[in-house]
Structures are given as C-alpha cells and as structure tokens.
CSV table of C-alpha atoms and ligand atoms in Angstrom, one decimal:
chain,number,residue,atom,x,y,z
A,266,UNK,CA,130.2,-8.9,-6.2
A,267,UNK,CA,133.3,-8.2,-4.0
A,268,UNK,CA,136.4,-10.2,-4.6
A,269,UNK,CA,138.7,-10.9,-1.7
A,270,UNK,CA,142.1,-12.5,-1.3
A,271,UNK,CA,143.3,-14.4,1.9
A,272,UNK,CA,146.9,-14.3,2.8
A,273,UNK,CA,147.8,-17.5,4.7
A,274,UNK,CA,145.9,-20.8,4.8
A,275,UNK,CA,146.6,-21.8,8.3
A,276,UNK,CA,144.3,-22.3,11.3
A,277,UNK,CA,142.5,-18.9,10.9
A,278,UNK,CA,142.7,-18.8,7.0
A,279,UNK,CA,141.1,-22.2,6.5
A,280,UNK,CA,138.6,-21.2,9.1
A,281,UNK,CA,137.7,-18.0,7.1
A,282,UNK,CA,137.1,-20.2,4.0
A,283,UNK,CA,135.0,-22.7,6.1
A,284,UNK,CA,132.8,-19.8,7.4
A,285,UNK,CA,132.3,-18.3,4.0
A,286,UNK,CA,131.5,-21.8,2.6
A,287,UNK,CA,129.1,-22.6,5.4
A,288,UNK,CA,127.2,-19.2,5.9
A,289,UNK,CA,127.8,-17.7,2.5
A,290,UNK,CA,124.3,-17.1,1.6
A,291,UNK,CA,123.4,-15.3,4.8
A,292,UNK,CA,126.7,-13.4,4.8
A,293,UNK,CA,126.1,-12.2,1.3
A,294,UNK,CA,122.5,-10.9,2.3
A,295,UNK,CA,124.0,-9.0,5.2
A,296,UNK,CA,126.8,-7.6,3.2
A,297,UNK,CA,124.3,-6.6,0.5
A,298,UNK,CA,126.6,-8.1,-2.2
A,299,UNK,CA,128.3,-11.4,-3.0
A,300,UNK,CA,131.7,-12.0,-1.4
A,301,UNK,CA,133.9,-14.3,-3.4
A,302,UNK,CA,137.3,-15.6,-2.7
A,303,UNK,CA,139.5,-15.2,-5.7
A,304,UNK,CA,142.9,-16.1,-4.3
A,305,UNK,CA,144.5,-17.8,-1.2
A,306,UNK,CA,148.2,-17.1,-0.8
A,307,UNK,CA,150.2,-19.8,0.9
A,308,UNK,CA,153.6,-21.4,0.5
A,309,UNK,CA,151.9,-24.9,0.2
A,310,UNK,CA,149.5,-26.4,-2.2
A,311,UNK,CA,146.3,-28.1,-0.8
A,312,UNK,CA,145.4,-30.8,-3.4
A,313,UNK,CA,141.9,-32.1,-3.1
A,314,UNK,CA,140.8,-29.1,-0.9
A,315,UNK,CA,138.2,-26.7,-2.0
A,316,UNK,CA,140.8,-23.9,-2.3
A,317,UNK,CA,143.0,-26.0,-4.5
A,318,UNK,CA,142.4,-23.8,-7.6
A,319,UNK,CA,142.6,-20.5,-5.6
A,320,UNK,CA,146.0,-21.1,-4.2
A,321,UNK,CA,148.8,-18.7,-5.5
A,322,UNK,CA,152.4,-18.4,-4.3
A,323,UNK,CA,153.2,-15.0,-5.5
A,324,UNK,CA,151.7,-12.2,-3.4
A,325,UNK,CA,152.1,-9.7,-6.4
A,326,UNK,CA,149.3,-11.5,-8.2
A,327,UNK,CA,146.9,-10.4,-5.6
A,328,UNK,CA,148.4,-6.9,-5.1
A,329,UNK,CA,148.4,-6.2,-8.9
A,330,UNK,CA,144.8,-7.5,-9.5
A,331,UNK,CA,142.4,-4.5,-9.4
A,332,UNK,CA,139.4,-6.8,-8.9
A,333,UNK,CA,140.6,-7.5,-5.4
A,334,UNK,CA,139.0,-5.0,-3.1
A,335,UNK,CA,139.7,-6.7,0.3
A,336,UNK,CA,142.8,-8.4,1.5
A,337,UNK,CA,142.5,-10.8,4.6
A,338,UNK,CA,145.8,-11.1,6.3
A,339,UNK,CA,145.8,-14.1,8.6
A,340,UNK,CA,149.5,-15.2,8.4
A,341,UNK,CA,150.6,-13.8,11.8
A,342,UNK,CA,153.9,-12.3,12.8
A,343,UNK,CA,155.1,-8.7,11.8
A,344,UNK,CA,157.0,-9.6,8.7
A,345,UNK,CA,156.1,-10.2,5.9
A,346,UNK,CA,152.6,-9.3,7.0
A,347,UNK,CA,153.4,-5.6,7.5
A,348,UNK,CA,154.9,-5.3,4.0
A,349,UNK,CA,152.0,-7.0,2.4
A,350,UNK,CA,149.3,-5.0,4.3
A,351,UNK,CA,151.1,-1.7,3.4
A,352,UNK,CA,151.3,-2.8,-0.2
A,353,UNK,CA,147.6,-3.8,-0.3
A,354,UNK,CA,146.6,-0.4,1.1
A,355,UNK,CA,148.8,1.5,-1.3
A,356,UNK,CA,147.1,-0.5,-4.1
A,357,UNK,CA,143.7,0.6,-3.0
A,358,UNK,CA,142.5,-2.6,-1.1
A,359,UNK,CA,141.0,-2.6,2.3
A,360,UNK,CA,142.6,-5.0,4.8
A,361,UNK,CA,141.2,-7.3,7.4
A,362,UNK,CA,143.6,-8.9,9.9
A,363,UNK,CA,143.6,-11.2,12.9
A,364,UNK,CA,147.3,-10.4,13.5
A,365,UNK,CA,147.8,-8.8,17.0
A,366,UNK,CA,151.5,-8.5,16.7
A,367,UNK,CA,151.0,-6.5,13.6
A,368,UNK,CA,148.2,-4.3,14.9
A,369,UNK,CA,149.9,-3.7,18.2
A,370,UNK,CA,153.1,-2.6,16.5
A,371,UNK,CA,151.8,-0.8,13.4
A,372,UNK,CA,148.1,-0.3,14.0
A,373,UNK,CA,148.1,3.4,14.2
A,374,UNK,CA,150.1,3.8,11.1
A,375,UNK,CA,148.0,1.4,9.0
A,376,UNK,CA,144.8,3.1,10.2
A,377,UNK,CA,146.2,6.4,9.1
A,378,UNK,CA,147.1,5.0,5.7
A,379,UNK,CA,143.7,3.5,5.3
A,380,UNK,CA,142.0,6.7,6.3
A,381,UNK,CA,144.0,8.7,3.8
A,382,UNK,CA,143.1,6.4,1.0
A,383,UNK,CA,139.3,6.1,2.0
A,384,UNK,CA,139.9,2.4,2.8
A,385,UNK,CA,139.5,0.3,5.9
A,386,UNK,CA,142.0,-1.4,8.1
A,387,UNK,CA,139.8,-3.6,10.5
A,388,UNK,CA,141.1,-6.1,13.1
A,389,UNK,CA,138.2,-7.4,15.3
A,390,UNK,CA,139.8,-10.8,15.5
A,391,UNK,CA,143.1,-9.5,16.9
A,392,UNK,CA,141.7,-9.2,20.5
A,393,UNK,CA,139.3,-11.7,22.2
A,394,UNK,CA,139.0,-14.1,19.3
A,395,UNK,CA,135.3,-14.2,18.3
A,396,UNK,CA,134.2,-11.7,20.9
A,397,UNK,CA,133.1,-8.3,19.4
A,398,UNK,CA,135.3,-5.9,21.4
A,399,UNK,CA,137.1,-3.6,18.8
A,400,UNK,CA,133.8,-2.6,17.2
A,401,UNK,CA,132.1,-1.9,20.5
A,402,UNK,CA,135.1,0.3,21.6
A,403,UNK,CA,135.2,2.1,18.3
A,404,UNK,CA,131.6,2.4,17.5
A,405,UNK,CA,129.2,1.5,20.4
A,406,UNK,CA,130.9,3.1,23.4
A,407,UNK,CA,131.6,6.4,21.8
A,408,UNK,CA,129.4,8.4,24.2
A,409,UNK,CA,131.6,7.3,27.1
A,410,UNK,CA,135.0,8.3,28.5
A,411,UNK,CA,136.5,4.9,29.2
A,412,UNK,CA,138.0,4.7,32.7
A,413,UNK,CA,139.1,1.0,33.0
A,414,UNK,CA,139.6,-2.1,30.8
A,415,UNK,CA,140.3,-5.3,32.6
A,416,UNK,CA,140.3,-8.6,30.7
A,417,UNK,CA,141.2,-12.3,30.4
A,418,UNK,CA,142.6,-11.9,26.9
A,419,UNK,CA,144.5,-15.0,26.3
A,420,UNK,CA,142.6,-18.3,25.7
A,421,UNK,CA,145.6,-20.5,26.0
A,422,UNK,CA,146.6,-19.4,29.5
A,423,UNK,CA,143.0,-19.3,30.7
A,424,UNK,CA,142.6,-22.9,29.5
A,425,UNK,CA,145.8,-24.0,31.3
A,426,UNK,CA,144.9,-22.2,34.5
A,427,UNK,CA,141.3,-23.6,34.5
A,428,UNK,CA,142.6,-27.2,33.9
A,429,UNK,CA,145.3,-26.9,36.6
A,430,UNK,CA,142.7,-25.6,39.1
A,431,UNK,CA,140.0,-28.0,38.3
A,432,UNK,CA,141.9,-31.2,37.4
A,433,UNK,CA,145.2,-30.7,39.2
A,434,UNK,CA,146.9,-31.3,35.8
A,435,UNK,CA,150.6,-30.5,35.1
A,436,UNK,CA,151.3,-27.3,33.2
A,437,UNK,CA,153.1,-28.9,30.2
A,438,UNK,CA,150.5,-31.5,29.5
A,439,UNK,CA,147.6,-28.8,29.4
A,440,UNK,CA,149.8,-26.6,27.2
A,441,UNK,CA,150.1,-29.5,24.8
A,442,UNK,CA,146.3,-29.8,24.7
A,443,UNK,CA,145.9,-26.1,23.9
A,444,UNK,CA,148.4,-26.4,21.1
A,445,UNK,CA,146.5,-29.4,19.7
A,446,UNK,CA,143.3,-27.4,19.8
A,447,UNK,CA,144.8,-24.6,17.8
A,448,UNK,CA,144.7,-22.0,20.7
A,449,UNK,CA,148.4,-21.5,21.3
A,450,UNK,CA,150.8,-19.4,19.4
A,451,UNK,CA,153.5,-21.0,17.3
A,452,UNK,CA,155.9,-20.1,20.0
A,453,UNK,CA,153.7,-20.7,23.1
A,454,UNK,CA,156.1,-18.4,25.2
A,455,UNK,CA,154.0,-15.6,23.7
A,456,UNK,CA,151.0,-17.0,25.6
A,457,UNK,CA,152.5,-18.3,28.8
A,458,UNK,CA,154.8,-15.3,29.4
A,459,UNK,CA,152.0,-12.9,28.9
A,460,UNK,CA,153.2,-11.2,25.6
A,461,UNK,CA,150.1,-12.0,23.8
A,462,UNK,CA,147.9,-10.4,26.4
A,463,UNK,CA,150.3,-7.5,26.6
A,464,UNK,CA,149.8,-6.8,22.8
A,465,UNK,CA,146.1,-7.1,23.2
A,466,UNK,CA,145.7,-4.7,26.0
A,467,UNK,CA,148.0,-2.3,24.2
A,468,UNK,CA,145.6,-2.4,21.2
A,469,UNK,CA,142.5,-2.0,23.4
A,470,UNK,CA,144.2,0.8,25.4
A,471,UNK,CA,145.2,2.6,22.2
A,472,UNK,CA,141.7,2.5,20.8
A,473,UNK,CA,140.0,3.5,24.1
A,474,UNK,CA,142.2,6.4,24.9
A,475,UNK,CA,143.0,7.5,21.5
A,476,UNK,CA,146.9,7.4,21.2
A,477,UNK,CA,149.6,4.9,20.6
A,478,UNK,CA,150.4,2.7,23.6
A,479,UNK,CA,153.7,0.9,23.0
A,480,UNK,CA,153.4,-2.7,24.3
A,481,UNK,CA,157.1,-2.6,25.3
A,482,UNK,CA,156.1,-0.1,27.9
A,483,UNK,CA,153.5,-2.4,29.7
A,484,UNK,CA,154.7,-4.3,32.8
A,485,UNK,CA,154.2,-7.9,31.8
A,486,UNK,CA,154.3,-11.1,33.9
A,487,UNK,CA,153.2,-14.6,32.7
A,488,UNK,CA,151.9,-17.7,34.4
A,489,UNK,CA,155.1,-19.8,34.3
A,490,UNK,CA,155.6,-19.4,38.2
A,491,UNK,CA,152.1,-20.6,39.0
A,492,UNK,CA,152.3,-24.1,40.5
A,493,UNK,CA,149.8,-26.7,41.9
A,494,UNK,CA,150.4,-25.3,45.4
A,495,UNK,CA,149.2,-21.8,44.4
A,496,UNK,CA,145.8,-23.4,43.4
A,497,UNK,CA,145.6,-25.1,46.8
A,498,UNK,CA,145.9,-21.7,48.6
A,499,UNK,CA,143.6,-20.1,46.1
A,500,UNK,CA,140.9,-22.7,46.8
A,501,UNK,CA,141.3,-22.2,50.5
A,502,UNK,CA,140.8,-18.4,49.9
A,503,UNK,CA,137.7,-19.1,47.5
A,504,UNK,CA,139.7,-17.4,44.8
A,505,UNK,CA,140.6,-18.2,41.2
A,506,UNK,CA,144.0,-17.5,39.6
A,507,UNK,CA,143.5,-15.5,36.3
A,508,UNK,CA,146.1,-13.9,33.9
A,509,UNK,CA,144.6,-10.3,33.8
A,510,UNK,CA,145.5,-7.5,31.4
A,511,UNK,CA,144.3,-4.2,32.6
A,512,UNK,CA,144.5,-0.5,31.8
A,513,UNK,CA,143.1,2.3,34.0
A,514,UNK,CA,142.8,6.0,33.5
A,515,UNK,CA,143.5,7.8,36.7
A,516,UNK,CA,143.8,11.7,36.7
A,517,UNK,CA,144.5,11.7,33.0
A,518,UNK,CA,147.3,9.1,33.3
A,519,UNK,CA,146.9,5.6,32.0
A,520,UNK,CA,148.4,2.7,34.0
A,521,UNK,CA,148.6,-0.7,32.4
A,522,UNK,CA,149.8,-4.1,33.4
A,523,UNK,CA,149.6,-7.8,32.6
A,524,UNK,CA,150.1,-10.4,35.5
A,525,UNK,CA,148.5,-13.3,37.2
A,526,UNK,CA,146.0,-12.3,39.9
A,527,UNK,CA,143.9,-13.9,42.6
A,528,UNK,CA,140.3,-12.9,42.1
A,529,UNK,CA,137.4,-13.6,44.4
A,530,UNK,CA,134.1,-15.2,43.6
A,531,UNK,CA,132.4,-11.8,43.5
A,532,UNK,CA,134.8,-10.6,40.7
A,533,UNK,CA,133.0,-10.3,37.3
A,534,UNK,CA,135.8,-12.4,35.6
A,535,UNK,CA,135.8,-15.2,38.2
A,536,UNK,CA,133.7,-17.6,36.1
A,537,UNK,CA,135.5,-16.9,32.8
A,538,UNK,CA,137.0,-20.4,32.3
A,539,UNK,CA,138.6,-22.6,29.7
A,540,UNK,CA,139.4,-21.0,26.4
A,541,UNK,CA,136.9,-18.2,27.0
A,542,UNK,CA,137.9,-14.6,27.3
A,543,UNK,CA,136.1,-11.9,29.3
A,544,UNK,CA,136.6,-8.2,29.0
A,545,UNK,CA,135.2,-5.8,31.6
A,546,UNK,CA,135.0,-2.2,30.7
A,547,UNK,CA,134.0,0.8,32.8
A,548,UNK,CA,132.8,4.0,31.1
A,549,UNK,CA,131.9,7.2,32.9
A,550,UNK,CA,128.4,7.2,31.6
A,551,UNK,CA,127.5,3.6,30.9
A,552,UNK,CA,129.1,2.2,34.0
A,553,UNK,CA,130.3,-1.4,33.7
A,554,UNK,CA,129.9,-3.6,30.6
A,555,UNK,CA,131.2,-7.2,30.1
A,556,UNK,CA,132.1,-9.0,26.9
A,557,UNK,CA,132.4,-12.7,27.1
A,558,UNK,CA,133.0,-15.6,24.6
A,559,UNK,CA,135.5,-17.7,22.7
A,560,UNK,CA,138.8,-16.1,22.9
A,561,UNK,CA,140.7,-18.4,20.5
A,562,UNK,CA,140.3,-21.1,18.0
A,563,UNK,CA,139.7,-21.5,14.4
A,564,UNK,CA,136.0,-20.8,13.8
A,565,UNK,CA,135.5,-18.1,16.6
A,566,UNK,CA,138.4,-16.2,15.2
A,567,UNK,CA,137.4,-16.7,11.7
A,568,UNK,CA,133.9,-15.4,12.6
A,569,UNK,CA,135.3,-12.2,13.6
A,570,UNK,CA,137.5,-11.9,10.5
A,571,UNK,CA,134.5,-12.4,8.2
A,572,UNK,CA,132.4,-9.9,10.2
A,573,UNK,CA,135.1,-7.3,9.2
A,574,UNK,CA,135.1,-8.5,5.6
A,575,UNK,CA,131.3,-7.8,5.7
A,576,UNK,CA,132.0,-4.3,7.1
A,577,UNK,CA,134.5,-3.6,4.5
A,578,UNK,CA,132.2,-4.7,1.8
A,579,UNK,CA,129.5,-2.4,3.1
A,580,UNK,CA,132.0,0.5,3.3
A,581,UNK,CA,133.8,0.3,0.0
A,582,UNK,CA,135.0,4.0,-0.7
A,583,UNK,CA,134.3,5.2,3.0
A,584,UNK,CA,136.7,5.0,5.9
A,585,UNK,CA,135.2,3.9,9.2
A,586,UNK,CA,136.7,6.3,11.6
A,587,UNK,CA,138.8,5.2,14.6
A,588,UNK,CA,140.3,7.4,17.4
A,589,UNK,CA,143.7,5.6,17.6
A,590,UNK,CA,146.4,8.2,16.5
A,591,UNK,CA,150.2,7.7,16.1
A,592,UNK,CA,150.9,10.2,19.1
A,593,UNK,CA,152.7,8.1,21.6
A,594,UNK,CA,151.2,7.9,25.1
A,595,UNK,CA,153.5,7.7,28.1
A,596,UNK,CA,152.1,5.2,30.7
A,597,UNK,CA,152.1,5.9,34.4
A,598,UNK,CA,154.6,4.3,36.7
A,599,UNK,CA,152.9,1.4,38.4
A,600,UNK,CA,155.4,1.2,41.3
A,601,UNK,CA,153.0,3.5,43.4
A,602,UNK,CA,149.9,1.5,42.6
A,603,UNK,CA,148.4,-0.4,45.6
A,604,UNK,CA,147.1,-3.8,46.0
A,605,UNK,CA,147.0,-6.8,48.4
A,606,UNK,CA,149.7,-9.3,47.8
A,607,UNK,CA,149.4,-13.1,48.4
A,608,UNK,CA,152.9,-14.4,49.4
A,609,UNK,CA,154.3,-17.8,50.1
A,610,UNK,CA,157.1,-18.2,52.4
A,611,UNK,CA,159.4,-21.2,53.2
A,612,UNK,CA,159.5,-22.4,56.8
A,613,UNK,CA,156.9,-22.2,59.6
A,614,UNK,CA,154.8,-19.4,61.0
A,615,UNK,CA,156.4,-19.5,64.4
A,616,UNK,CA,159.9,-19.1,62.9
A,617,UNK,CA,159.1,-16.5,60.1
A,618,UNK,CA,155.9,-14.5,60.9
A,619,UNK,CA,157.6,-11.7,62.8
A,620,UNK,CA,160.2,-11.2,60.0
A,621,UNK,CA,157.3,-11.2,57.4
A,622,UNK,CA,155.4,-8.5,59.4
A,623,UNK,CA,158.4,-6.5,59.8
A,624,UNK,CA,158.8,-6.5,56.0
A,625,UNK,CA,155.2,-6.1,54.8
A,626,UNK,CA,153.2,-4.7,57.8
A,627,UNK,CA,150.0,-6.4,59.0
A,628,UNK,CA,149.2,-9.7,57.2
A,629,UNK,CA,146.7,-12.5,57.3
A,630,UNK,CA,148.2,-16.0,57.6
A,631,UNK,CA,146.8,-18.6,55.1
A,632,UNK,CA,147.5,-22.3,56.0
A,633,UNK,CA,146.5,-25.3,53.9
A,634,UNK,CA,146.0,-28.8,55.4
A,635,UNK,CA,148.9,-31.0,54.5
A,636,UNK,CA,151.3,-28.2,53.5
A,637,UNK,CA,153.8,-28.0,56.5
A,638,UNK,CA,157.1,-26.8,54.9
A,639,UNK,CA,155.7,-23.3,54.0
A,640,UNK,CA,152.9,-20.9,54.8
A,641,UNK,CA,151.3,-18.0,53.0
A,642,UNK,CA,150.1,-14.5,54.0
A,643,UNK,CA,148.0,-11.8,52.4
A,644,UNK,CA,149.2,-8.3,53.0
A,645,UNK,CA,147.1,-5.2,53.5
A,646,UNK,CA,147.0,-3.0,50.4
A,647,UNK,CA,150.7,-1.9,49.8
A,648,UNK,CA,152.4,-0.4,46.8
A,649,UNK,CA,154.4,-2.4,44.2
A,650,UNK,CA,157.4,-0.5,45.5
A,651,UNK,CA,156.7,-1.4,49.1
A,652,UNK,CA,156.4,-5.0,48.1
A,653,UNK,CA,159.7,-4.9,46.3
A,654,UNK,CA,161.5,-3.4,49.2
A,655,UNK,CA,159.9,-5.8,51.8
A,656,UNK,CA,160.7,-8.8,49.6
A,657,UNK,CA,164.5,-8.0,49.8
A,658,UNK,CA,164.3,-8.3,53.6
A,659,UNK,CA,163.1,-11.9,53.5
A,660,UNK,CA,164.9,-15.1,52.6
A,661,UNK,CA,162.6,-17.8,51.3
A,662,UNK,CA,159.8,-16.1,49.3
A,663,UNK,CA,158.5,-18.9,47.0
A,664,UNK,CA,155.9,-17.0,45.0
A,665,UNK,CA,153.7,-14.0,45.2
A,666,UNK,CA,150.5,-13.2,43.4
A,667,UNK,CA,148.7,-9.9,43.4
A,668,UNK,CA,145.1,-9.8,44.6
A,669,UNK,CA,142.4,-8.0,42.5
A,670,UNK,CA,139.6,-6.4,44.4
Z,103,LIG,N1,147.1,-17.8,21.4
Z,103,LIG,C1,146.0,-16.9,21.5
Z,103,LIG,C2,145.2,-17.1,22.7
Z,103,LIG,C3,145.2,-17.0,20.2
Z,103,LIG,O1,145.4,-18.3,23.2
Z,103,LIG,O2,144.4,-16.4,23.1
Z,103,LIG,C4,144.1,-16.0,20.0
Z,103,LIG,O3,144.6,-14.7,19.9
C-alpha cells in the first residue's frame, strides 16, 4: 500500500481522484501495490463528494505524516506550491506535479533535491497534457543527441486558432469556450500571449540539452495580433497558422523562440488541431519522431499525473535519473536566424510594392478576393534583423507572421 496526498482539488486534482477511482484496479496492478489517497488539501470543503472525508486545510498534516510517500501538487502557480514541494521533499516524500510555472522556474533545483534524497520529482503533465513527452525525452531518447524540438504546446491557443480558421469565429468568443472547457489558464494571458508555451519549451529544452534554460530568455510572441484576415491569406496560401514553440541546437548553441507561424500542408504539425498538441523532435540517430494527443483538459492531464504516481510508487527509495542540471545555458541570439516572412501592408500593390521591395528585397505578392485596402507579400529567407530594419522603412505594415519551412 502506498498512501498519497493531493494538494489542490481544482480541475486537475479532481481529475486525479476520478482517474484513480475509475481505473484503480488496473493502476494498482501496474504499480504492483495499492495506491490510496489519504488526504486532499484545499481551502474549500466538498460536502457530498467522494473526497469529503479526505479534505484537510492544513498542509502540515500531510507534511508531518510519515505514511504519505507521494505528494501530488496540482495547485498551479509558483507559490505556495514551491514551498510545499520543497517541504515534501525535505520530509522524504516524492512529488508529482502538473505545474509548469513551478517546473520551469525551479525544476533543476527540485530535481537535485529529489536526487540527493533518493526520491523522485516527476512532472509529465507539465508539458503536453496527456501526451507522454517528458518520459520519452528522459528515458526513451537517451541514445540520441537531440537537434530540434518544435511543438504546438498550448491547447487553448490551438483551439482558438483552429476555430477561427474553420468557423471564422471571433477570438474572444472562442477563448470563452476554451475557458469553459477547462483548457485555459486562470489568467488566459498566459495562453494567448505565449507565456505558457514559453515555459513548456523551456522545460523540454532544459531536459533535452541538460542544463537550465531560463524561460525569461526565450523570445516570445502570442496570438493576440492574429485576425480574421490573416486566416483568409493563410487559406489562399494553403497554410495553417499555429503557435509554435521551438528550440534548435546549431553548432553547440541552442536557439529558442515562441511565435505564431504559417505552416504549409506538408508540415508535420499542420493537422494538429483543436486542443491537441503535437511535438516534433529530431535526434541525430533516430531522425524525426512525433508525439501527438490531448494537450489540456481535466482527464488527459490527470492521466499523466497518475502515470507519474505509478512511477514513483514503483521507484520508492530509488531516484529516476534526469539530465537537467542547475547550470544556466545561454541561448543564441535569434536576430541572425533566417526565415520567410508573410507581411500585410496597407494600400495597393501599384502604390506600395516598389517601397516594399526596397525594404525587404524580392517578394511574392499575395492577393485575396474581396480585400482591396491592403495586400500581402512573402519575402525570401531573410534574417530577423533584416526584417526589423526593413519594417522601419515602411509606413502601414498591418501584421507579419513568420513562415516555417
Ligand atoms: N492552458 C494550458 C493549455 C493547459 O491550454 O495548454 C495545459 O497546460
């Protein structure tokens, strides 16, 4: 018997209880021992619910109970989660978390603490919801030098972009739907401004390349500037617009960024729609591998959390090694990285094209039926710096979106 405590009975916490209640028998068989929830910490009471008698309001009841071997932190936010997780590890309890803010900020330190104490700190649910991606990076792709990770890592924004593209729906209305479905963060700015994707690619990059990547160092743009008209051009170009988070190792330097991209039908992430996430990894031996599945939501996320609980239960007294050290990795400067840019410009081709070409070099013009007050162009591959310099020479740029090969 392994007794566990859950910190937080919100969307994910209640999902963890539901998964353990629904699949308890098979989960116990796979763990090789019975997993029992002894406490659920929450500020509220839940009269009439199955957890009613397990609810406690004082975290020290959990921390001071030697029977508790695994603490599941599903509260979200850095504090008080960080304090509670440190206390749990100090008190000899392994920790499972879905909290990407916590993992991105303090993951390396918490992994080191767990290792020293022969405990585990596992966080499969922090990236990609229900998709196994942390474990593959940590355990299945260990024969490879990872060269690239590119992913759609935020379910809320993918849901919004898919609905806007397919149904022409307004941004705010779709965001509200994503919130109702339990995909969005408490403050949805974290989703739509790209911060959530940024933390997730920081976690994957730190794990893949072995040293601490500070998410504050990653260039990050969200989807708030994407409008209905961008989708009209994207359709004309047979492209989808996706919020991509990527990191690439080039000549021993890691370059990372988060931004909306136009991707063509042949791109492996083109058909990753709705709340689904997709993560494409390249290793120098294995080549390309893709991970695909539900990136947010109560039960998929809870499924990943419970998987980690099982792993902790199977490894009581043994630390599962991970490569992520506390040494900080300096990221490469993306201003020299090259790509094509899609640029929308106010006015007409006859008035403006010469000016646009003078700023960006050769371009392909994109026109959409019914749009007459503006036009769009696609540049050749130019650097971020060249784009910035060119854009200062033109009045009337409405939007620009990078294009991924
Ligand atoms: N808000 C996050 C998302 C939840 O939409 O992907 C899962 O991390």
